[in-house]
Short mmCIF file of C-alpha atoms in Angstrom, two decimals:
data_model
loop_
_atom_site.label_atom_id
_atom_site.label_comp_id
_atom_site.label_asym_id
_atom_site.label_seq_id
_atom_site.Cartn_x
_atom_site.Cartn_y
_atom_site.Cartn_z
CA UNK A 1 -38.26 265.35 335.45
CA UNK A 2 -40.05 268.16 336.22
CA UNK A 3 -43.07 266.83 336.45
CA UNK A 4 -41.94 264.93 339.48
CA UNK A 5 -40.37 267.12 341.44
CA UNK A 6 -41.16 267.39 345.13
CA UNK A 7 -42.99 270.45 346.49
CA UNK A 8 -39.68 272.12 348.04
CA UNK A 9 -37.87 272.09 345.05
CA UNK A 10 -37.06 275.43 343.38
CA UNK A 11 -39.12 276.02 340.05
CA UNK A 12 -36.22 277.80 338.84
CA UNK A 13 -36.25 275.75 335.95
CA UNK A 14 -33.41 277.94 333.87
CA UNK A 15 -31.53 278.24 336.96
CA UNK A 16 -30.86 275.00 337.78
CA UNK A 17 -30.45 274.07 333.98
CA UNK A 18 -27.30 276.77 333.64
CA UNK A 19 -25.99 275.65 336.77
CA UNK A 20 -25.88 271.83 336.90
CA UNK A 21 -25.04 270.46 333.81
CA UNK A 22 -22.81 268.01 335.16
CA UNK A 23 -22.81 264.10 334.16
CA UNK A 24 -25.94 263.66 336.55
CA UNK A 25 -28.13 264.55 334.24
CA UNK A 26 -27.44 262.30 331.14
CA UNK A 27 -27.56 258.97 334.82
CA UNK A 28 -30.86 261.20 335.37
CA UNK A 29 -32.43 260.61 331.97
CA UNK A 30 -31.21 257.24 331.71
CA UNK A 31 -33.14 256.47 334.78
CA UNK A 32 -36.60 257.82 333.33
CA UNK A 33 -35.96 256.53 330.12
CA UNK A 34 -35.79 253.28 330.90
CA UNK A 35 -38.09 250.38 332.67
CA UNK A 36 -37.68 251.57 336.32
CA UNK A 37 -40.04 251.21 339.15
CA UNK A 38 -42.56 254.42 340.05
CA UNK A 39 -40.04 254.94 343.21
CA UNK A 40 -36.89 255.58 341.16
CA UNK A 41 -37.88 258.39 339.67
CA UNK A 42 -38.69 261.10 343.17
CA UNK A 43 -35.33 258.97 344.92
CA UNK A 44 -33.33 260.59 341.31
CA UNK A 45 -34.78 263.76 341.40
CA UNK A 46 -33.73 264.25 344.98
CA UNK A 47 -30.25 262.98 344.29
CA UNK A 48 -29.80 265.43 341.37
CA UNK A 49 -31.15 268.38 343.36
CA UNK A 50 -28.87 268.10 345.57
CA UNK A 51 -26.44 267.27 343.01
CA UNK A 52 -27.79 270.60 341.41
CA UNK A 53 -26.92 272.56 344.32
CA UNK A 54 -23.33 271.53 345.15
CA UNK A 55 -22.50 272.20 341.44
CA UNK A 56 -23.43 275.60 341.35
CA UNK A 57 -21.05 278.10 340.90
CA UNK A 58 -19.01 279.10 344.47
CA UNK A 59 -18.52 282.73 343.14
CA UNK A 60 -21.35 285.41 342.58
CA UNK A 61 -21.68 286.97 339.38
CA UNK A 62 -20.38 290.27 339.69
CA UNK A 63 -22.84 293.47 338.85
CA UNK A 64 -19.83 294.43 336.53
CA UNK A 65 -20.82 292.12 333.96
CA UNK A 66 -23.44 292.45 331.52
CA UNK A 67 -23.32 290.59 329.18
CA UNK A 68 -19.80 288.88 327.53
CA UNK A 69 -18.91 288.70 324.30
CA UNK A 70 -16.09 286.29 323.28
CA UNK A 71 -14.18 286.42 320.79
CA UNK A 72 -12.42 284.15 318.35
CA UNK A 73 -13.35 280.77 317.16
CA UNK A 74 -10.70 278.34 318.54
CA UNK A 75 -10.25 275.83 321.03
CA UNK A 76 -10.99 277.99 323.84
CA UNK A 77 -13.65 280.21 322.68
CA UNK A 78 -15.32 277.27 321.82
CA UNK A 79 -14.93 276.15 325.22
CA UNK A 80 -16.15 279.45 326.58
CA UNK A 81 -19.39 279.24 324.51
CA UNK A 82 -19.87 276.02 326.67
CA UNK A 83 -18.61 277.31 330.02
CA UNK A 84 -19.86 280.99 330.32
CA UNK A 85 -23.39 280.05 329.96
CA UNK A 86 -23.23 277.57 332.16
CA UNK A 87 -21.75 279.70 334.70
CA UNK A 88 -25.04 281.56 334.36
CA UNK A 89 -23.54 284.65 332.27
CA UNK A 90 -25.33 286.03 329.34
CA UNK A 91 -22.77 285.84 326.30
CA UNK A 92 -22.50 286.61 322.41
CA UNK A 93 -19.41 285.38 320.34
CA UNK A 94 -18.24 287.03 317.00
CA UNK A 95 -15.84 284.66 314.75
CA UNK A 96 -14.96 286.81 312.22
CA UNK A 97 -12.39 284.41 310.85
CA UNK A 98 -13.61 283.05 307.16
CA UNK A 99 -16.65 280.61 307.93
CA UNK A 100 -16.27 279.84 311.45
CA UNK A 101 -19.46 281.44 312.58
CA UNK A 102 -21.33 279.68 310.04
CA UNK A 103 -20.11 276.75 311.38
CA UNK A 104 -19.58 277.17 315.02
CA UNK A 105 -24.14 278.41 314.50
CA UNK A 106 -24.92 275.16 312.36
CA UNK A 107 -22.99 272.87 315.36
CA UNK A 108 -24.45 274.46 317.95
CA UNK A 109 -27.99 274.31 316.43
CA UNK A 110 -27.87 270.71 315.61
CA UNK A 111 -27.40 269.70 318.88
CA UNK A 112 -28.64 272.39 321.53
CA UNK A 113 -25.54 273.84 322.50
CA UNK A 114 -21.24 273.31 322.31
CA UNK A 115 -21.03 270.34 324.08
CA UNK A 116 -17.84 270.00 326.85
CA UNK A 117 -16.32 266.48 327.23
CA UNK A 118 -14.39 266.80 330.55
CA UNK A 119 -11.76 264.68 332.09
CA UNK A 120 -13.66 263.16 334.66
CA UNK A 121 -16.27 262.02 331.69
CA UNK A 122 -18.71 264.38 332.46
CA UNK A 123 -20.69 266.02 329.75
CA UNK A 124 -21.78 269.78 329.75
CA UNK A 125 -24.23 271.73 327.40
CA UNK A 126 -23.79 275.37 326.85
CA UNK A 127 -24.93 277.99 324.49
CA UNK A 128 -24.27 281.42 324.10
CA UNK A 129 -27.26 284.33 322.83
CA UNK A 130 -25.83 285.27 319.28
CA UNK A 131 -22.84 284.19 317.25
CA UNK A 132 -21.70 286.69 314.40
CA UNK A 133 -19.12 286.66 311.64
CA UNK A 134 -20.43 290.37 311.80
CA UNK A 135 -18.64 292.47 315.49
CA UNK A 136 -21.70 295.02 314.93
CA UNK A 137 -24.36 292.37 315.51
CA UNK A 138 -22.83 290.90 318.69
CA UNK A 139 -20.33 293.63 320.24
CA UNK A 140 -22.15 296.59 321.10
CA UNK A 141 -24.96 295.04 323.62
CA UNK A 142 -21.71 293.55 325.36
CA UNK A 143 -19.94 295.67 328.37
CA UNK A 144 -16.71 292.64 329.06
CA UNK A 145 -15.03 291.19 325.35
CA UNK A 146 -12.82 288.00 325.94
CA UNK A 147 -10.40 287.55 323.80
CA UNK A 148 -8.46 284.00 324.13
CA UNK A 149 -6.11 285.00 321.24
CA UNK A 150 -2.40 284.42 319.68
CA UNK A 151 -0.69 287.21 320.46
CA UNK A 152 -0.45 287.79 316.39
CA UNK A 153 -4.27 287.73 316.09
CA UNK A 154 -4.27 291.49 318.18
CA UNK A 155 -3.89 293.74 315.26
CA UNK A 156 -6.34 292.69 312.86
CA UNK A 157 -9.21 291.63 315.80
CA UNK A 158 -8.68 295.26 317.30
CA UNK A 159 -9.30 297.15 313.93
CA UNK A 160 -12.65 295.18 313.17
CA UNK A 161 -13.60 295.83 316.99
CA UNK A 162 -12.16 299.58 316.51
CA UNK A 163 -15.71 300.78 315.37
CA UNK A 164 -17.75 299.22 317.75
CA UNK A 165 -16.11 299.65 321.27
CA UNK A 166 -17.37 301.95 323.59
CA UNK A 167 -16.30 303.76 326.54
CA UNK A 168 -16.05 302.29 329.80
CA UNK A 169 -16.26 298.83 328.02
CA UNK A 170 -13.91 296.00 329.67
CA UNK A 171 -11.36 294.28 327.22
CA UNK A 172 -9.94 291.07 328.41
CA UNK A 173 -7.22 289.20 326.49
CA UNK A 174 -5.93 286.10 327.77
CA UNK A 175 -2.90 285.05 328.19
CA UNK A 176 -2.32 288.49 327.97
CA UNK A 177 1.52 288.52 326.61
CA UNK A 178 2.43 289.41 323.34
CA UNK A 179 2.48 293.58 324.01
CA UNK A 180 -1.39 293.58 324.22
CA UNK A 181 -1.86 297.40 325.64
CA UNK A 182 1.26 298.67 322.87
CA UNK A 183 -0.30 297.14 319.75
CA UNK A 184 -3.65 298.42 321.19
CA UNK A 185 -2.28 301.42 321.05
CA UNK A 186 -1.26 301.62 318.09
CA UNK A 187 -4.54 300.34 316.36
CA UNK A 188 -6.94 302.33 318.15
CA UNK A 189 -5.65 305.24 318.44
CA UNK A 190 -4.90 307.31 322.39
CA UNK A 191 -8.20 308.66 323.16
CA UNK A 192 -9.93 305.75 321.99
CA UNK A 193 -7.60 303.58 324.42
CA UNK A 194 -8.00 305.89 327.39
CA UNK A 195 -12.06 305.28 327.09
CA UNK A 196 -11.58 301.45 327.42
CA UNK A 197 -10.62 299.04 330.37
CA UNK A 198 -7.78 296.57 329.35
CA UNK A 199 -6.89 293.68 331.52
CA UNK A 200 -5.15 290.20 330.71
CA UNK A 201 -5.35 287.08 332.43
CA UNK A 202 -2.59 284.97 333.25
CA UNK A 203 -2.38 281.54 332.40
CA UNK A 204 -5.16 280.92 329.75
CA UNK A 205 -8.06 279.61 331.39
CA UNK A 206 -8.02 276.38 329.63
CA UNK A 207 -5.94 272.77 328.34
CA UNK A 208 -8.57 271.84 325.59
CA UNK A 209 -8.67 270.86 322.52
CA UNK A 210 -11.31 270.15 319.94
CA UNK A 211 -12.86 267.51 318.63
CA UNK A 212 -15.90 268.02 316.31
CA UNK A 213 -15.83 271.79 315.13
CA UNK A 214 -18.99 273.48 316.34
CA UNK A 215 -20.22 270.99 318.20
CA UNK A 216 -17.51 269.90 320.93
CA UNK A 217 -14.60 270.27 322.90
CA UNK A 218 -12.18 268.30 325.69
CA UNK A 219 -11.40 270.10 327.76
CA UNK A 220 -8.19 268.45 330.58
CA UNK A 221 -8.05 271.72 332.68
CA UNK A 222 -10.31 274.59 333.63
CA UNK A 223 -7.77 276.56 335.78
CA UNK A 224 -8.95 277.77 339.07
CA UNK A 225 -6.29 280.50 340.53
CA UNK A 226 -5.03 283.30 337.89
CA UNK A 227 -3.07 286.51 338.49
CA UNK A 228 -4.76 289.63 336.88
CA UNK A 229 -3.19 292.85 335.50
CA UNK A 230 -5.66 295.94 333.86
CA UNK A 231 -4.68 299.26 332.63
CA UNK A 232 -5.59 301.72 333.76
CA UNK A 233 -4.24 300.02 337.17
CA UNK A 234 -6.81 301.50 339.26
CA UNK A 235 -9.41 299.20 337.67
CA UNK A 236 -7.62 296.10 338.26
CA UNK A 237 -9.62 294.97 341.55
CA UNK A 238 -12.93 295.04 338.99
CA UNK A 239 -11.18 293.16 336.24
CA UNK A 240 -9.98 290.43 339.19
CA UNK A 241 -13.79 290.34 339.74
CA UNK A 242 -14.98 289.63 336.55
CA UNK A 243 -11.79 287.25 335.80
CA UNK A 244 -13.70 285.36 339.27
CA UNK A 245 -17.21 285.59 337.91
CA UNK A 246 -16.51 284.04 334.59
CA UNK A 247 -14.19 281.10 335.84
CA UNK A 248 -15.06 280.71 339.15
CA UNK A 249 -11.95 281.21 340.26
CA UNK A 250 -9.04 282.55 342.54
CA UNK A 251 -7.87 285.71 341.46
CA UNK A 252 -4.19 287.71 342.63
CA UNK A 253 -3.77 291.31 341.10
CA UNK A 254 -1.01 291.95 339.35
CA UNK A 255 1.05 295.59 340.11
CA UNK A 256 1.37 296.75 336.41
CA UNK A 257 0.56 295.47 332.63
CA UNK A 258 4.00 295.31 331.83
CA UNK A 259 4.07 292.60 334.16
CA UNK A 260 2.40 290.35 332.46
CA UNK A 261 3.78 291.15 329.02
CA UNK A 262 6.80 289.95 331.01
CA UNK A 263 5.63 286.38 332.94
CA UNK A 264 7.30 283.52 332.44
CA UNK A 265 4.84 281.41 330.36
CA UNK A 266 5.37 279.51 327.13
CA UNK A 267 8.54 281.61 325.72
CA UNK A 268 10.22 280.76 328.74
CA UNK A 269 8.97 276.45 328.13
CA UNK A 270 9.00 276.09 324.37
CA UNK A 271 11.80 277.49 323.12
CA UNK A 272 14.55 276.46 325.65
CA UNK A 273 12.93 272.80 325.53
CA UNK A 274 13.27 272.28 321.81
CA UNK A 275 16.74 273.74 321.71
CA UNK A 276 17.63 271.02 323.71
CA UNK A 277 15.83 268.55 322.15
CA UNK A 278 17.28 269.64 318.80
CA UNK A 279 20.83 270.11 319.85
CA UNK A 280 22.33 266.92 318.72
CA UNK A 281 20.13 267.63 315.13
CA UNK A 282 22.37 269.45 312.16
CA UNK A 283 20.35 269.91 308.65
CA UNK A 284 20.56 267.36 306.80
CA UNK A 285 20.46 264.53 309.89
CA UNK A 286 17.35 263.38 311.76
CA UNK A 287 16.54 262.91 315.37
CA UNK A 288 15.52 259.33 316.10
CA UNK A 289 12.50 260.05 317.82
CA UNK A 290 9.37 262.69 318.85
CA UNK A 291 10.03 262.77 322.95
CA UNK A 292 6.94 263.47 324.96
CA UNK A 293 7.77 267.20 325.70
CA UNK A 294 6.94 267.89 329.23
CA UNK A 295 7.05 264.04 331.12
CA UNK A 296 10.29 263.21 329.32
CA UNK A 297 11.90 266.72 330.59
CA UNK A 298 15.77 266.72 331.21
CA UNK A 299 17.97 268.47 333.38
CA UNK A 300 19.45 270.35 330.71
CA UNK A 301 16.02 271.55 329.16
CA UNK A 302 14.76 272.44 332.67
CA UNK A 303 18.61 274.40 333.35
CA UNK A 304 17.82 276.50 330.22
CA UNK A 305 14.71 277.23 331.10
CA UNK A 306 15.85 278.16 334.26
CA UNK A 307 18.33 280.52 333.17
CA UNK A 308 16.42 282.20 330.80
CA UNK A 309 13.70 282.60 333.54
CA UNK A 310 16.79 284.27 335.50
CA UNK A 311 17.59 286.66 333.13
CA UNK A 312 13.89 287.37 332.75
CA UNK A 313 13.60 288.30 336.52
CA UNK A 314 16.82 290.39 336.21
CA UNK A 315 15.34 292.88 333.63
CA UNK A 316 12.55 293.22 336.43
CA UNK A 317 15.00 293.94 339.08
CA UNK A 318 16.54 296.52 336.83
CA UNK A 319 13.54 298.08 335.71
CA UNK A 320 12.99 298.31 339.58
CA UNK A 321 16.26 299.32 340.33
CA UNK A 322 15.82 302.72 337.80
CA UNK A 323 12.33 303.52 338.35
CA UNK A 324 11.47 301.76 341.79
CA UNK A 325 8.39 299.67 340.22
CA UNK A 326 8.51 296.19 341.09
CA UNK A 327 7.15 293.53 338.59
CA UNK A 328 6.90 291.28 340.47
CA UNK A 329 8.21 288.58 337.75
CA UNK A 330 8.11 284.80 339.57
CA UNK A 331 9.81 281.89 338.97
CA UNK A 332 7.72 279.21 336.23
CA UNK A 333 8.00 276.91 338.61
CA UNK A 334 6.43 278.65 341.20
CA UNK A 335 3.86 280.35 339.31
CA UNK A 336 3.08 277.06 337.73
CA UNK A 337 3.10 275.46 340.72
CA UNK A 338 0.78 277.85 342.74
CA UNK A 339 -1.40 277.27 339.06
CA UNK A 340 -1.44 273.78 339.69
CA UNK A 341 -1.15 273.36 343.08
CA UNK A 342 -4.20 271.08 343.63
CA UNK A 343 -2.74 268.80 341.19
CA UNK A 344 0.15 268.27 343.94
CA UNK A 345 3.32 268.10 341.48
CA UNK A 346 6.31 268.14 342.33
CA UNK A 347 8.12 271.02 343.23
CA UNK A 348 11.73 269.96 343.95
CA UNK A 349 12.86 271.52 340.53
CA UNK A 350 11.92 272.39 337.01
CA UNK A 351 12.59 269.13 335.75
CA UNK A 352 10.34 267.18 338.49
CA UNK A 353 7.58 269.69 338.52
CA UNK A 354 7.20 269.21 334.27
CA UNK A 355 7.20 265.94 334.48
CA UNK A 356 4.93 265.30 337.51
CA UNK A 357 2.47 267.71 336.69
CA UNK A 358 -1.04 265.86 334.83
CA UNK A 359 -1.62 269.02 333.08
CA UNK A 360 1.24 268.35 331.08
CA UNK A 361 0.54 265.01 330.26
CA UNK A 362 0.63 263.38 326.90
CA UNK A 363 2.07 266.35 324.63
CA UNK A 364 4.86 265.35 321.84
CA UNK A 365 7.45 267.69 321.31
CA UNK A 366 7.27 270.10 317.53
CA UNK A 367 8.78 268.32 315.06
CA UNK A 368 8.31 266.42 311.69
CA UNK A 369 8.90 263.03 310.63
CA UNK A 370 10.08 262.42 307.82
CA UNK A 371 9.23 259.17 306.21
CA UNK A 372 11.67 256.32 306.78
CA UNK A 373 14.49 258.39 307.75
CA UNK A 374 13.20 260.05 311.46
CA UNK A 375 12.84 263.31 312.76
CA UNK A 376 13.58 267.44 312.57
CA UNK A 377 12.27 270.34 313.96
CA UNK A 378 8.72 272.40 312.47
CA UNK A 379 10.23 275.68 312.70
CA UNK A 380 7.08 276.77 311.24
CA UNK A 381 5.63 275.27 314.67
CA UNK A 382 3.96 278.19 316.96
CA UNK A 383 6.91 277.11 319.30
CA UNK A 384 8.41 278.45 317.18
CA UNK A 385 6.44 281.79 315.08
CA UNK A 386 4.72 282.96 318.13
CA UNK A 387 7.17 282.33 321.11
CA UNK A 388 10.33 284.03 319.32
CA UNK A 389 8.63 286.90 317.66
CA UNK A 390 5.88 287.55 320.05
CA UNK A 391 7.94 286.26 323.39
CA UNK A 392 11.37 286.04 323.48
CA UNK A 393 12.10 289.01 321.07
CA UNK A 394 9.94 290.97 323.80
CA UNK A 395 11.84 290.24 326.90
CA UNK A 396 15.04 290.68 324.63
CA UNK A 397 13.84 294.12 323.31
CA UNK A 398 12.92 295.28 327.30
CA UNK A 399 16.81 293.68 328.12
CA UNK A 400 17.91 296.41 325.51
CA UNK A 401 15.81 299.19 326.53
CA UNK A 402 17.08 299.01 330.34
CA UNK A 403 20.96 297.70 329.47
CA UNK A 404 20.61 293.96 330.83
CA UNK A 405 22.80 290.81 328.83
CA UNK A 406 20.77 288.06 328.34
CA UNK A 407 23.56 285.28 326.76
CA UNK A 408 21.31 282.51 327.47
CA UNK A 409 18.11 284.18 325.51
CA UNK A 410 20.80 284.93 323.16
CA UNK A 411 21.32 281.38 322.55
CA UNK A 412 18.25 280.18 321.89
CA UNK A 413 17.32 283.32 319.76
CA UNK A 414 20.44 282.90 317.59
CA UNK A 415 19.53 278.73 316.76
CA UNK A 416 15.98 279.57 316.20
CA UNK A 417 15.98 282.38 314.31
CA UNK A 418 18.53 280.45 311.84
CA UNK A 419 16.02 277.67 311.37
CA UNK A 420 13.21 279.69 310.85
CA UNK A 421 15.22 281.95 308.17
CA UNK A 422 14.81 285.42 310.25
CA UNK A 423 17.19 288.01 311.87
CA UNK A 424 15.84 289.55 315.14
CA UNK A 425 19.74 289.13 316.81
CA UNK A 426 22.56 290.95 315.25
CA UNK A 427 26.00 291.07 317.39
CA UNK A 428 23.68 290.80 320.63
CA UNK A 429 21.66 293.35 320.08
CA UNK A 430 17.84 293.24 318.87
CA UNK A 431 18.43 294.89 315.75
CA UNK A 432 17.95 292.50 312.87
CA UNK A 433 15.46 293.58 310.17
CA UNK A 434 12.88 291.08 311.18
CA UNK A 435 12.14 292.95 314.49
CA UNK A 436 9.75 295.15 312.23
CA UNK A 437 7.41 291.76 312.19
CA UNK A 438 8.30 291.01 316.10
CA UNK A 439 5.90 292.58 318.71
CA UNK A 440 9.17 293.94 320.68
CA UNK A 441 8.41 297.43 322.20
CA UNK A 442 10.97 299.33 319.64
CA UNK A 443 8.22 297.85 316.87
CA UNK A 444 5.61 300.53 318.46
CA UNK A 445 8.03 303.03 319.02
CA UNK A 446 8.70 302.34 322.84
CA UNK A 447 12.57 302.63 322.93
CA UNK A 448 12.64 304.51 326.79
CA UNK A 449 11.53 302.72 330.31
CA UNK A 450 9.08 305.92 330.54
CA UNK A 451 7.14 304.89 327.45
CA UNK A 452 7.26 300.79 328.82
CA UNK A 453 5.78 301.96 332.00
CA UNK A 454 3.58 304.31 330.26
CA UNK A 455 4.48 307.49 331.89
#
């Protein structure tokens, strides 16, 4: 291709390589490969510059970032290792969970790069620098970690990185719920966390899945608008910066960390959905079928979620009401739909945007069949051990801190905690014995609205 490029055309080989990796290329090769005449080939090379040059990135890489290092080995960090170099920034990746490294290096080499199957069929080649099971070989030449974690991944991933932070290094965990900055806190220590930038994205950047491990992922949604929240909160503009530069993206500050510890994201969908779903399920019976979660929504899903989502915002107004700092804590729907809103959904309700919305598309609700017989709910589903313990229990342990009833999060907490054989509720009150494996704020010792607002 190269070889017959015309004389204007940049020679800016890695460039354009990094930066136009779209589906163009594989037509390109096609067209060279095969028996075409002499003319074909300078007519393709001048479609795919220009190609080249409407596909690169609309956002300049900010001078903040040196080099990334992600971390994790899932869905999206395999994504990321696909993405972030092809967004033109430099990037290491540490795995350190049992042999994904080892794997995620042997895919990678055998083809090139993590390959990205997108959902308009296009095909995208990326490859980060290094991949580690080791954080010492990867971390340190890094100034911005992403961390697209389960909020019960933090404690463990923070004391192997514990050694090999530095000061003045950025920390970004995305979604950013789960009590990031108060678990951080307690792993590494108060002077350690005061050297450190610590920001959180909100939503994840990503709908993907994958489908070869090491070697490739779908991805349905790279997100373009996200809301941004950093502590200490005079570094947020930067983090909304590099949030920008690595997804190429729309970014809104967000006026404290707390805040989005609070936003309405999954705990405020899964939980409330299922319990509807389940309600006409007793132990012992079985649901006659696995709905589609999101398209099949029903009023009375999209009313719990809504009240729950109300209760949410009225620990916000309280906290504002007794300390005068406002959250800021939105509606899902409208956060969702400002997400989405190139997607066009429908934003008459709840209900209509869930079920409108293509992001959404195609997801079965958590539960189990059971041969011959039907259905009942996984309660060992992450609907289920992430969004109680690491959501709901949150939002119910702020409620408590600030005085604020919360009977519909009561409701839900009190079914789901009896399926899943735990006690966070007792008499209405987060006091069960269970809260000691929750990540509510009176697990790190934050029992004042002082010590949430870190004052």
């Amino acid at each position: 291709f190269f070889s017959t490029k015309p004389a204007n055309m940049s020679d800016d080989r890695d460039y354009l390589v990094k930066h136009s990796i779209p589906q163009v290329i594989n037509d390109l090769v096609t067209a060279l490969v095969k028996d075409r005449p002499p003319h074909a080939v300078p007519y393709m090379t001048e479609w795919f510059t220009k190609k080249a040059v409407f596909e690169r990135p609309k956002v300049p890489l900010t001078p903040l970032i040196k080099k990334v290092c992600i971390v994790g080995g899932g869905n999206a960090a395999q994504a990321f290792a696909n993405i972030l170099p092809s967004h033109g920034v430099a990037c290491n990746m540490w795995c350190g969970f049992g042999d994904e490294a080892e794997r995620i290096s042997a895919g990678i080499n055998s083809q090139g790069g993590m390959k990205v199957h997108w959902s308009d069929g296009s095909v995208t080649l990326g490859k980060p620098d290094k991949i580690s099971k080791d954080p010492g070989e990867v971390v340190p030449e890094c100034n911005v970690l992403i961390m697209p974690l389960p909020s019960f991944a933090y404690p463990s991933v923070l004391t192997d990185l514990k050694p090999h932070l530095k000061p003045g290094m950025y920390i970004g965990i995305t979604p950013g719920q789960g009590g990031f900055d108060w678990v951080a806190r307690t792993v590494l220590g108060e002077e350690l966390m005061k050297s450190v930038i610590f920001f959180a994205i909100m939503p994840m950047p990503l709908n993907c899945r994958i489908t070869d491990f090491g070697k490739q992922v779908h991805v349905q949604v790279l997100k373009k608008k996200y809301r941004v929240g950093a502590l200490p909160a005079a570094k947020t503009q930067e983090c909304c910066d590099i949030t920008a530069s690595l997804f190429q993206a729309e970014t809104t500050a967000l006026p404290h960390l707390l805040t989005a510890t609070m936003y309405p994201i999954n705990a405020i969908i899964h939980p409330q959905r299922v319990f509807r779903i389940c309600q006409p399920w007793r132990p012992g019976n079985y649901l006659p079928e696995n709905p589609l979660f999101y398209e099949a929504m029903d009023e009375g899903s999209a009313g719990l979620m809504d009240a729950v989502n109300t209760e949410l915002q009225m620990i916000a107004e309280k906290i504002k009401e007794l300390s005068g700092v406002d959250l800021e804590i939105p509606h899902i729907k409208d956060f969702l739909g400002w997400v989405y809103e190139d997607d066009k959904p429908d934003l008459t309700s709840t209900k209509t945007f869930f079920a409108t919305c293509s992001a959404y598309k195609g997801f079965r609700s958590p539960l189990k069949q059971v041969e011959g017989k039907g259905w009942v709910p996984d309660f060992e589903n992450r609907y289920f051990t992430e969004d109680i313990p690491l959501g709901l229990c949150i939002y119910k342990g702020i409620a408590d801190i600030v005085g604020e009833k919360t009977p519909a999060m009561d409701m839900v907490m009190y079914w789901a905690q009896a399926g899943m054989g735990k006690e966070y509720i007792v008499n209405g009150k987060l006091t069960g014995k269970d809260v000691a494996s929750s990540n509510a704020p009176q697990r790190f010792g934050v029992t004042t609205l002082d010590q949430l607002l870190g004052k």
